[in-house]
Coordinates of C-alpha atoms in Angstrom, one line a residue:
Chain X
M1 CA 0.2 20.3 18.7
T2 CA 1.8 19.7 15.3
E3 CA 2.0 16.7 13.2
V4 CA 5.8 16.7 13.7
E5 CA 5.4 16.7 17.6
V6 CA 2.9 14.0 17.6
L7 CA 5.0 11.8 15.2
K8 CA 8.2 12.5 17.6
I9 CA 6.1 11.3 20.6
Q10 CA 4.9 8.2 19.0
E11 CA 8.4 7.4 18.1
E12 CA 9.5 7.6 21.5
I13 CA 6.8 5.4 22.5
I14 CA 7.4 2.9 20.0
R15 CA 11.2 2.9 20.9
D16 CA 10.2 2.3 24.5
L17 CA 7.7 -0.3 23.7
F18 CA 10.2 -2.4 21.5
D19 CA 13.2 -1.4 23.8
D20 CA 15.1 -0.3 20.7
D21 CA 16.3 3.3 20.5
S22 CA 17.5 2.7 16.7
I23 CA 13.8 2.5 15.5
E24 CA 13.1 5.5 13.1
V25 CA 9.4 6.1 12.7
T26 CA 8.2 8.0 9.8
L27 CA 4.5 8.6 8.8
S28 CA 4.6 5.5 6.5
T29 CA 6.0 3.3 9.3
N30 CA 3.7 0.2 10.1
A31 CA 3.9 -3.2 11.6
D32 CA 6.0 -4.6 8.9
D33 CA 8.8 -2.3 9.6
V34 CA 9.4 -3.2 13.2
D35 CA 10.8 -6.6 14.5
D36 CA 8.4 -8.1 17.1
W37 CA 5.4 -5.6 16.3
D38 CA 2.6 -8.3 16.6
S39 CA -1.1 -8.4 17.5
L40 CA -0.1 -8.1 21.2
S41 CA 2.3 -5.2 20.9
H42 CA -0.1 -3.5 18.7
I43 CA -2.7 -3.4 21.3
Q44 CA -0.1 -2.2 23.9
L45 CA 1.1 0.4 21.5
I46 CA -2.6 1.7 21.2
S47 CA -3.0 1.8 25.0
K48 CA 0.2 3.6 25.5
I49 CA -0.8 6.3 22.8
E50 CA -4.3 6.8 24.5
T51 CA -2.7 7.1 28.0
H52 CA -0.2 9.5 26.7
F53 CA -2.4 11.7 24.7
K54 CA -5.4 11.2 27.0
V55 CA -7.7 10.1 24.2
R56 CA -9.9 7.1 23.5
F57 CA -10.4 5.7 20.0
A58 CA -13.3 3.8 18.8
L59 CA -13.0 0.4 17.1
G60 CA -14.3 1.8 13.8
E61 CA -11.3 4.5 14.0
L62 CA -8.8 1.9 14.9
Q63 CA -9.5 -0.8 12.3
S64 CA -8.8 1.5 9.3
L65 CA -5.3 2.6 10.4
K66 CA -2.8 1.6 7.9
N67 CA 0.6 3.2 9.4
V68 CA 1.9 5.9 11.8
G69 CA 0.6 8.7 9.5
D70 CA -3.0 7.6 9.8
M71 CA -2.6 7.2 13.6
T72 CA -0.9 10.8 13.7
N73 CA -4.0 12.2 11.8
L74 CA -6.3 10.4 14.1
I75 CA -4.5 11.7 17.3
L76 CA -4.4 15.3 15.9
K77 CA -8.3 14.9 15.2
K78 CA -8.9 13.9 18.8
L79 CA -6.9 16.5 20.2
G80 CA -8.7 18.9 18.1
S81 CA -5.7 20.3 16.4
Chain J
M1 CA -24.4 -36.3 3.8
Q2 CA -23.0 -37.0 0.4
I3 CA -21.1 -33.9 -0.8
S4 CA -22.9 -34.0 -4.0
K5 CA -26.2 -33.9 -2.5
L6 CA -25.0 -31.0 -0.1
F7 CA -24.4 -29.2 -3.4
Q8 CA -27.8 -30.0 -5.0
D9 CA -29.7 -28.8 -2.1
R10 CA -27.6 -25.7 -1.8
L11 CA -27.9 -24.8 -5.5
D12 CA -31.7 -25.3 -5.4
A13 CA -31.9 -22.5 -2.5
S14 CA -33.4 -19.5 -3.4
S15 CA -30.2 -17.4 -3.3
F16 CA -26.6 -17.3 -2.8
S17 CA -25.9 -15.1 0.2
L18 CA -22.4 -13.9 -0.1
S19 CA -21.1 -10.4 0.9
D20 CA -17.8 -8.9 0.8
I21 CA -16.3 -7.1 3.7
E22 CA -17.5 -3.6 2.3
G23 CA -21.1 -4.9 2.8
K24 CA -21.9 -4.8 -0.9
L25 CA -24.2 -7.8 -1.5
H26 CA -23.5 -9.5 -4.5
S27 CA -26.4 -9.9 -6.7
E28 CA -27.5 -13.4 -6.8
N29 CA -27.3 -13.2 -10.7
E30 CA -23.6 -12.0 -10.5
V31 CA -22.6 -14.6 -8.3
R32 CA -24.5 -17.4 -10.2
E33 CA -22.8 -16.1 -13.6
K34 CA -19.4 -16.2 -12.2
Y35 CA -19.9 -19.7 -10.9
I36 CA -21.3 -21.0 -14.2
K37 CA -18.3 -19.4 -16.0
I38 CA -15.9 -21.1 -13.6
K39 CA -17.6 -24.5 -14.0
S40 CA -17.6 -24.0 -17.8
Y41 CA -14.0 -23.4 -17.8
F42 CA -13.3 -26.3 -15.6
K43 CA -15.2 -28.6 -17.8
S44 CA -13.7 -27.4 -21.0
H45 CA -10.1 -27.3 -20.0
L46 CA -9.6 -30.3 -17.5
H47 CA -10.1 -33.9 -17.4
P48 CA -12.1 -35.0 -14.4
S49 CA -8.9 -36.7 -12.9
E50 CA -7.1 -33.6 -13.0
I51 CA -6.0 -31.5 -10.2
I52 CA -6.3 -27.7 -9.7
A53 CA -4.4 -25.2 -7.6
I54 CA -6.1 -22.1 -6.5
K55 CA -3.7 -19.2 -5.8
I56 CA -5.8 -15.9 -5.4
V57 CA -6.7 -13.5 -2.6
K58 CA -9.1 -14.9 -0.3
D59 CA -12.7 -13.8 -1.2
I60 CA -15.7 -14.6 -3.1
D61 CA -13.9 -15.8 -6.2
Y62 CA -11.6 -18.2 -4.2
L63 CA -14.8 -19.7 -2.6
L64 CA -16.6 -20.0 -6.0
C65 CA -13.4 -21.9 -7.5
M66 CA -13.5 -24.2 -4.4
L67 CA -17.1 -24.9 -4.6
A68 CA -17.1 -25.5 -8.3
S69 CA -14.2 -28.1 -7.8
M70 CA -16.3 -29.7 -5.1
E71 CA -19.3 -30.1 -7.2
L72 CA -17.6 -31.3 -10.3
G73 CA -15.5 -33.9 -8.3
I74 CA -12.2 -32.2 -9.2
T75 CA -9.5 -32.2 -6.4
Y76 CA -8.2 -28.7 -5.4
I77 CA -5.2 -27.5 -3.6
P78 CA -5.6 -24.2 -1.7
M79 CA -2.6 -21.9 -1.8
K80 CA -2.3 -18.2 -0.5
D81 CA -2.0 -15.5 -3.1
D82 CA 1.6 -14.6 -1.9
Y83 CA 3.1 -18.1 -1.8
P84 CA 6.6 -17.8 -3.1
L85 CA 7.6 -19.4 -6.3
N86 CA 9.7 -22.2 -4.8
R87 CA 6.7 -23.3 -2.8
V88 CA 4.4 -23.4 -5.9
E89 CA 7.1 -25.3 -7.8
Q90 CA 7.4 -27.9 -4.8
I91 CA 3.7 -28.4 -4.9
Q92 CA 3.7 -28.8 -8.5
K93 CA 6.2 -31.4 -8.6
L94 CA 4.4 -33.4 -5.9
T95 CA 0.7 -33.0 -7.3
E96 CA 1.2 -32.5 -10.9
F97 CA -1.6 -30.2 -10.8
K98 CA -2.9 -29.2 -14.4
L99 CA -4.4 -25.7 -13.7
L100 CA -3.1 -23.0 -11.5
I101 CA -5.8 -20.2 -11.0
D102 CA -4.1 -16.9 -10.4
G103 CA -5.3 -13.5 -10.9
D104 CA -4.5 -13.6 -14.6
K105 CA -6.4 -17.0 -15.0
L106 CA -9.3 -15.7 -13.2
N107 CA -9.6 -12.7 -15.5
E108 CA -9.4 -15.2 -18.5
I109 CA -12.1 -17.3 -16.9
Y110 CA -14.5 -14.2 -16.4
S111 CA -13.8 -12.7 -19.7
T112 CA -14.2 -15.5 -22.2
N113 CA -17.2 -17.6 -23.1
H114 CA -16.3 -21.5 -22.7
E115 CA -17.6 -24.4 -25.0
Q116 CA -20.2 -26.5 -23.2
V117 CA -18.9 -30.0 -22.8
N118 CA -20.2 -33.1 -21.1
W119 CA -18.7 -33.9 -17.9
S120 CA -18.5 -37.3 -16.1
P121 CA -17.3 -36.5 -12.5
I122 CA -15.2 -38.8 -10.7
F123 CA -16.6 -38.7 -7.2
S124 CA -13.7 -41.1 -5.9
N125 CA -11.2 -38.3 -6.5
P126 CA -10.1 -36.6 -3.3
L127 CA -11.8 -33.5 -2.2
Y128 CA -8.7 -31.6 -1.6
I129 CA -4.9 -31.9 -0.9
I130 CA -3.7 -29.4 1.8
F131 CA 0.0 -28.8 2.6
T132 CA 1.4 -28.9 6.1
S133 CA 5.0 -28.4 7.4
G134 CA 7.4 -31.3 7.2
S135 CA 10.5 -31.8 9.0
T136 CA 13.1 -31.8 6.2
G137 CA 12.3 -28.7 4.4
E138 CA 9.7 -30.6 2.0
P139 CA 6.0 -29.8 2.6
K140 CA 3.7 -32.9 3.1
G141 CA 0.3 -32.9 1.0
V142 CA -2.5 -34.2 2.9
V143 CA -5.0 -36.0 0.7
I144 CA -8.5 -36.0 2.0
S145 CA -11.2 -38.0 0.4
R146 CA -14.8 -37.0 -0.2
K147 CA -15.9 -39.7 2.1
A148 CA -13.8 -38.5 4.9
A149 CA -15.2 -34.9 4.6
A150 CA -18.7 -36.1 4.3
N151 CA -18.3 -37.8 7.8
Y152 CA -17.1 -34.3 9.1
I153 CA -20.0 -32.5 7.5
D154 CA -22.3 -34.9 9.0
Q155 CA -20.7 -34.1 12.4
L156 CA -21.1 -30.3 11.8
K157 CA -24.7 -30.8 11.1
L158 CA -25.5 -32.6 14.3
H159 CA -23.3 -30.3 16.7
F160 CA -24.3 -27.2 15.2
D161 CA -27.9 -27.9 14.4
H162 CA -28.9 -24.6 16.2
L163 CA -27.3 -22.6 13.4
S164 CA -29.9 -21.3 10.9
S165 CA -30.2 -19.2 7.5
D166 CA -30.5 -16.1 9.8
D167 CA -26.9 -16.5 11.1
N168 CA -24.0 -14.5 9.9
L169 CA -20.7 -16.3 9.4
L170 CA -17.3 -14.6 9.0
Q171 CA -14.5 -16.2 7.0
I172 CA -11.6 -15.4 9.2
T173 CA -9.0 -18.0 8.2
Q174 CA -7.2 -18.5 5.0
F175 CA -8.4 -21.4 2.8
T176 CA -5.0 -22.9 3.2
F177 CA -5.9 -23.8 6.8
D178 CA -8.3 -26.6 6.7
I179 CA -10.4 -25.1 9.7
S180 CA -11.6 -22.6 7.2
L181 CA -13.9 -25.2 5.8
N182 CA -15.9 -25.1 9.0
D183 CA -17.4 -21.7 7.6
V184 CA -17.7 -23.0 4.0
F185 CA -19.6 -26.1 5.1
L186 CA -22.0 -24.3 7.6
F187 CA -22.6 -21.8 4.8
L188 CA -23.5 -24.6 2.4
L189 CA -25.4 -26.7 5.2
K190 CA -27.4 -23.8 6.7
N191 CA -27.8 -21.2 4.1
C192 CA -26.2 -18.6 6.2
K193 CA -24.8 -15.5 5.0
L194 CA -21.0 -15.5 4.6
Y195 CA -18.9 -12.3 5.0
F196 CA -15.1 -12.3 4.2
S197 CA -12.8 -10.9 7.0
K198 CA -9.9 -8.8 5.9
F199 CA -8.1 -9.5 9.3
S200 CA -4.6 -10.7 9.2
T201 CA -2.9 -9.8 12.6
D202 CA -4.7 -6.4 13.4
I203 CA -7.2 -7.7 16.1
F204 CA -9.0 -4.3 16.1
N205 CA -10.0 -5.1 12.5
L206 CA -11.4 -8.4 13.6
A207 CA -13.6 -7.0 16.5
Y208 CA -14.8 -4.3 14.3
E209 CA -15.8 -6.8 11.6
I210 CA -17.7 -8.9 14.4
E211 CA -19.7 -5.9 15.5
E212 CA -20.2 -4.2 12.1
Y213 CA -21.5 -7.4 10.4
K214 CA -23.3 -8.8 13.5
I215 CA -21.6 -12.0 13.3
N216 CA -23.4 -15.0 15.2
F217 CA -20.9 -17.8 14.5
I218 CA -17.0 -17.3 14.9
N219 CA -14.7 -20.1 13.8
T220 CA -11.0 -19.2 14.7
V221 CA -8.0 -20.2 16.9
P222 CA -7.5 -19.6 20.5
N223 CA -4.9 -16.8 20.0
N224 CA -7.3 -14.7 18.1
L225 CA -9.9 -15.3 20.9
S226 CA -7.4 -14.4 23.5
M227 CA -6.8 -11.2 21.8
L228 CA -10.5 -10.3 21.4
L229 CA -11.0 -10.8 25.1
N230 CA -7.9 -8.6 25.8
E231 CA -9.1 -5.8 28.1
H232 CA -8.0 -3.2 25.6
I233 CA -10.2 -4.7 22.9
I234 CA -13.3 -5.9 24.8
S235 CA -13.6 -2.7 26.6
R236 CA -14.6 -1.0 23.1
S237 CA -16.2 -4.0 21.5
N238 CA -19.6 -5.7 21.4
Y239 CA -19.7 -9.4 20.7
S240 CA -23.3 -10.0 21.8
S241 CA -24.4 -11.1 18.4
V242 CA -22.1 -14.1 18.6
H243 CA -24.1 -16.9 20.0
T244 CA -21.3 -19.7 19.2
W245 CA -17.7 -19.7 19.2
M246 CA -15.6 -22.8 17.6
I247 CA -12.2 -22.6 18.9
G248 CA -9.5 -24.8 17.7
G249 CA -6.2 -25.5 15.8
A250 CA -4.1 -25.1 18.9
R251 CA -4.2 -25.3 22.7
F252 CA -7.1 -23.7 24.6
S253 CA -5.4 -22.6 27.6
A254 CA -6.6 -22.5 31.3
G255 CA -6.2 -18.6 31.0
L256 CA -8.3 -18.4 27.9
H257 CA -10.9 -20.5 29.8
T258 CA -10.9 -18.1 32.7
E259 CA -11.6 -15.2 30.2
C260 CA -14.4 -17.0 28.6
V261 CA -16.0 -17.7 31.8
K262 CA -15.7 -14.1 32.6
H263 CA -16.8 -12.4 29.2
L264 CA -18.8 -15.1 27.1
K265 CA -20.9 -17.0 29.9
L266 CA -24.1 -16.6 27.7
S267 CA -22.2 -18.1 24.6
K268 CA -21.7 -21.8 23.5
I269 CA -18.1 -22.2 23.3
Y270 CA -16.5 -25.3 21.7
N271 CA -12.9 -26.5 22.2
V272 CA -12.4 -28.4 19.3
Y273 CA -9.3 -30.6 18.2
G274 CA -7.9 -32.6 15.3
P275 CA -4.9 -32.9 13.0
T276 CA -5.3 -32.0 9.4
E277 CA -4.8 -35.5 8.6
C278 CA -8.0 -36.4 10.2
T279 CA -10.2 -34.1 8.3
I280 CA -10.3 -30.9 10.1
Y281 CA -11.3 -31.9 13.6
S282 CA -11.8 -35.1 15.4
H283 CA -12.9 -34.0 18.7
F284 CA -15.5 -31.5 19.9
K285 CA -16.1 -30.3 23.4
K286 CA -19.0 -27.9 24.4
L287 CA -17.6 -26.2 27.3
N288 CA -19.5 -25.9 30.5
L289 CA -17.7 -22.7 31.3
D290 CA -17.0 -24.1 34.9
P291 CA -14.2 -26.0 36.5
T292 CA -15.5 -29.3 35.1
D293 CA -14.0 -28.4 31.8
L294 CA -10.6 -28.8 33.4
I295 CA -8.2 -31.1 35.0
D296 CA -4.8 -29.8 36.4
G297 CA -5.4 -26.6 34.4
N298 CA -5.9 -28.6 31.1
V299 CA -9.0 -28.1 29.1
S300 CA -10.9 -31.3 27.7
I301 CA -11.1 -31.6 24.1
G302 CA -14.1 -33.7 24.7
K303 CA -15.0 -37.1 22.9
P304 CA -14.3 -38.2 19.4
L305 CA -16.8 -37.4 16.6
E306 CA -18.8 -40.4 15.5
N307 CA -17.0 -42.8 13.4
I308 CA -13.7 -41.9 14.8
K309 CA -11.9 -44.2 17.2
S310 CA -9.5 -42.6 19.6
C311 CA -7.1 -44.3 22.0
I312 CA -4.0 -43.9 23.9
Y313 CA -1.0 -45.8 22.9
E314 CA 2.4 -46.4 24.5
S315 CA 3.8 -49.8 22.9
E316 CA 0.2 -51.0 23.3
I317 CA -3.1 -49.5 23.6
I318 CA -3.8 -48.2 27.1
K319 CA -7.2 -48.7 28.5
N320 CA -6.8 -47.3 31.9
S321 CA -7.9 -43.6 32.5
F322 CA -5.4 -40.9 33.1
V323 CA -2.5 -42.9 32.0
R324 CA -0.6 -41.0 29.3
G325 CA 0.6 -41.9 25.9
E326 CA 0.2 -41.0 22.3
L327 CA -3.3 -40.2 21.0
L328 CA -4.1 -42.4 18.0
L329 CA -7.0 -41.7 15.6
G330 CA -8.8 -44.2 13.5
G331 CA -12.1 -44.2 11.6
L332 CA -13.7 -42.6 8.6
Q333 CA -11.9 -39.3 8.6
L334 CA -8.3 -40.3 8.1
M335 CA -6.4 -39.0 5.1
D336 CA -5.6 -41.4 2.2
E337 CA -1.9 -40.4 2.2
Y338 CA 0.8 -37.8 2.1
I339 CA 0.9 -37.2 -1.7
K340 CA 3.9 -39.1 -3.4
N341 CA 5.5 -39.6 0.0
P342 CA 4.9 -43.4 0.7
T343 CA 7.8 -43.4 3.4
K344 CA 6.0 -40.5 5.5
T345 CA 2.6 -42.0 4.9
K346 CA 3.9 -45.3 6.2
S347 CA 5.4 -43.9 9.4
A348 CA 2.3 -41.6 10.1
F349 CA 0.0 -44.8 10.6
L350 CA 0.0 -47.8 12.8
E351 CA -2.2 -51.0 12.4
I352 CA -3.4 -52.4 15.8
D353 CA -5.8 -55.4 15.8
N354 CA -6.6 -54.8 12.0
V355 CA -7.5 -51.1 12.8
K356 CA -5.5 -48.3 11.1
Y357 CA -4.5 -45.4 13.3
Y358 CA -3.0 -42.1 12.6
R359 CA -0.2 -41.2 15.0
T360 CA -1.0 -37.7 16.1
G361 CA 2.1 -37.2 17.9
D362 CA 0.2 -35.6 20.9
I363 CA 0.6 -36.7 24.3
S364 CA -2.8 -37.3 25.9
Y365 CA -4.9 -39.3 28.3
Q366 CA -8.4 -40.5 28.7
T367 CA -10.8 -39.9 31.5
E368 CA -13.4 -42.4 33.0
S369 CA -16.1 -40.4 31.1
G370 CA -14.3 -41.0 27.8
E371 CA -13.2 -37.4 27.3
F372 CA -9.6 -36.7 26.3
H373 CA -7.0 -34.2 27.4
I374 CA -4.0 -33.3 25.4
V375 CA -0.9 -32.5 27.6
G376 CA 2.1 -32.1 25.4
R377 CA 3.8 -33.0 22.0
L378 CA 6.3 -35.9 21.1
D379 CA 8.4 -33.8 18.7
D380 CA 9.4 -30.5 17.5
T381 CA 6.2 -29.4 16.2
I382 CA 4.6 -26.4 17.5
K383 CA 1.4 -24.3 16.6
Y384 CA 1.5 -20.6 16.0
R385 CA -1.7 -18.8 15.2
G386 CA -3.2 -22.2 14.6
Y387 CA -0.7 -23.3 11.9
R388 CA 1.5 -26.3 12.5
I389 CA 5.2 -25.4 12.4
N390 CA 8.0 -28.0 12.4
L391 CA 11.1 -26.3 13.9
L392 CA 13.3 -28.6 12.0
D393 CA 11.6 -27.5 8.9
I394 CA 12.3 -24.0 9.6
D395 CA 15.9 -24.8 10.3
S396 CA 16.5 -26.6 7.1
Y397 CA 15.0 -23.8 5.0
I398 CA 17.2 -21.2 6.7
Q399 CA 20.4 -23.3 6.4
K400 CA 19.7 -23.2 2.6
L401 CA 20.6 -19.6 2.6
D402 CA 24.2 -19.2 1.4
Y403 CA 25.4 -17.0 4.1
V404 CA 24.1 -19.3 6.9
R405 CA 26.4 -21.8 8.6
D406 CA 23.7 -23.3 11.0
C407 CA 20.4 -22.6 12.4
V408 CA 18.6 -23.8 15.5
S409 CA 15.0 -22.7 16.3
I410 CA 13.3 -22.8 19.5
A411 CA 9.8 -22.2 20.7
V412 CA 9.1 -19.9 23.5
D413 CA 5.5 -20.4 25.1
D414 CA 3.4 -17.4 25.6
E415 CA 0.2 -17.7 27.4
L416 CA -1.6 -15.4 25.0
L417 CA 0.2 -16.0 21.7
E418 CA 1.0 -19.7 22.2
N419 CA 4.4 -19.8 20.7
K420 CA 7.0 -17.5 19.3
T421 CA 9.7 -19.0 17.2
I422 CA 13.2 -17.8 17.9
A423 CA 15.8 -18.8 15.4
Y424 CA 19.4 -18.6 16.5
I425 CA 21.7 -18.4 13.5
I426 CA 25.6 -18.8 12.8
L427 CA 26.5 -16.8 9.9
K428 CA 29.3 -17.3 7.3
E429 CA 29.2 -13.7 6.3
E430 CA 27.9 -10.5 7.9
R431 CA 24.1 -9.9 7.3
L432 CA 21.7 -7.7 9.1
V433 CA 18.5 -9.5 10.6
K434 CA 16.6 -7.3 8.4
E435 CA 18.1 -8.7 5.3
I436 CA 17.8 -12.3 6.7
K437 CA 13.9 -11.8 7.2
K438 CA 13.6 -10.5 3.6
D439 CA 15.5 -13.5 2.1
L440 CA 13.4 -15.7 4.3
M441 CA 10.1 -14.3 2.8
S442 CA 11.1 -15.9 -0.6
V443 CA 11.4 -19.4 0.9
L444 CA 9.2 -19.3 4.0
L445 CA 5.4 -18.8 4.4
D446 CA 4.5 -15.8 6.4
Y447 CA 3.6 -17.7 9.7
Q448 CA 6.8 -19.8 9.5
I449 CA 9.2 -16.6 9.5
P450 CA 10.6 -16.6 13.0
S451 CA 9.2 -14.0 15.4
K452 CA 12.9 -13.2 16.4
I453 CA 16.2 -13.8 14.7
I454 CA 19.3 -13.9 16.9
I455 CA 22.8 -14.1 15.2
T456 CA 25.0 -16.1 17.6
Q457 CA 28.7 -17.4 17.3
S458 CA 27.9 -20.7 18.9
Y459 CA 25.3 -23.0 20.8
P460 CA 25.1 -24.5 24.2
V461 CA 25.7 -28.3 23.9
N462 CA 24.9 -31.0 26.3
T463 CA 27.2 -33.7 27.4
S464 CA 26.2 -35.7 24.4
G465 CA 27.4 -32.9 22.4
K466 CA 24.1 -32.0 21.0
V467 CA 22.8 -28.6 20.9
C468 CA 20.8 -27.9 24.1
K469 CA 17.6 -26.3 23.1
K470 CA 16.6 -26.2 26.8
T471 CA 19.7 -23.8 27.6
L472 CA 19.0 -21.6 24.7
K473 CA 15.3 -21.2 25.9
E474 CA 16.4 -20.6 29.5
N475 CA 18.9 -18.1 28.2
F476 CA 16.3 -16.2 26.3
L477 CA 13.7 -16.0 28.9
A478 CA 16.3 -14.8 31.3
K479 CA 17.1 -12.0 29.3
G480 CA 13.5 -11.1 29.6
K481 CA 12.8 -10.6 26.0

């Protein structure tokens, strides 16, 4: 799977989670860029990403994420891409 | 415990045990050198009666500035490093603080030598002034004396006697929130190691820090504990190092109690309560983690601390158990005043039978065993992430924006997140929500910015013509947002 594909899937997940098809997700997108992206929705987002990609993140991996780009790299690493 | 004695004991201890979040242990010499420079600067640039404000990132330097102030008898005002300019100016106007310690000032303090001067501390000075939300767009500066703080420190010593120098503490809360002083005082009392958390909203970060630094004592708000016990967090976390949780600053819900019984049965968990005006906390309740902690789904806040008098008031003091009224607090931990606000200070207190009480605005009752339960609020004040927010305060700030005609804020209760603030705004000119939020960042603190902004054309009103917040709330919930 490519970076672009992973990014696209995350965009769909985020749009669905926040019920807003106008959200545009880039590699630099983070919680500050999306209304209602708070602690609880962050947990839900991680859970949805794990479910979709069938991966599991350790705490140490999650605590260092700064934006969607970091998450994209992590997903690709988990998928062995 | 006099605060000056607390310092003398601590400074005689063999080392300062402070680590930053990266785990680098600051050397004892490095910390002492910084501390000496800060104190020298204060002594050579201030008169003992003058006030300082601290506006830097929450880390070891902030703590050292606070400790130096405490030791020298200087009143300090904690600020966050990202406070907007108008907030700083409001506080300056009220307190006339002499020295603002920001990044540049800190560099100056550390990079220059300062002349040695004699110093005669004024220990009758307040210990700190902390600002809380008002209802008119003006913040209120709560003035806390050293005597009030000393009583609280004695209570901490009594209730957390089981802590030792082997324990690791995590400074989670910003220093602008008075509950942060629990970690500072315990660090001083017990010679614990103190780590600085980088956590703000990413709970994975907090869970990671607890495990990584083997934290033994956690002092935080119910919302954070709720998040930590969320199935997606706890399933990959390990809190076995934490033997004591001190949870306060907001309501401890029945749902959270259930989660604690399920996951933290082996730990000591304290539900603690108290307004800033009564020096951090006034009530401690060590939970039994069984149904005896609750009445009608409401978790007990326990009994008042020593030298604090609690009573229930409804035009007179109510002595009967289970009868509701406003919770009043008297005793040694009361604030001196709201600085330069005699009107608000006067209305905050009530004198009954020559005893001065602070009006908490919380609706409460007392049980036969002398424990208290909080069941609601009298006014528009809510708690969000532990911070006090007055909805009218938010409205008045938003209404100051040129393009806003009117604003009405409501709070929507959430079992996990306590409260979400929703601001309904009627505009004079078209603006995007994103633009409004950006403008609000220059007049509101981060926790005051509404979770959601809804642009509307009108408000539902009741038969008296007043905006019906109840209908706004019902409509919001009905839309399922």
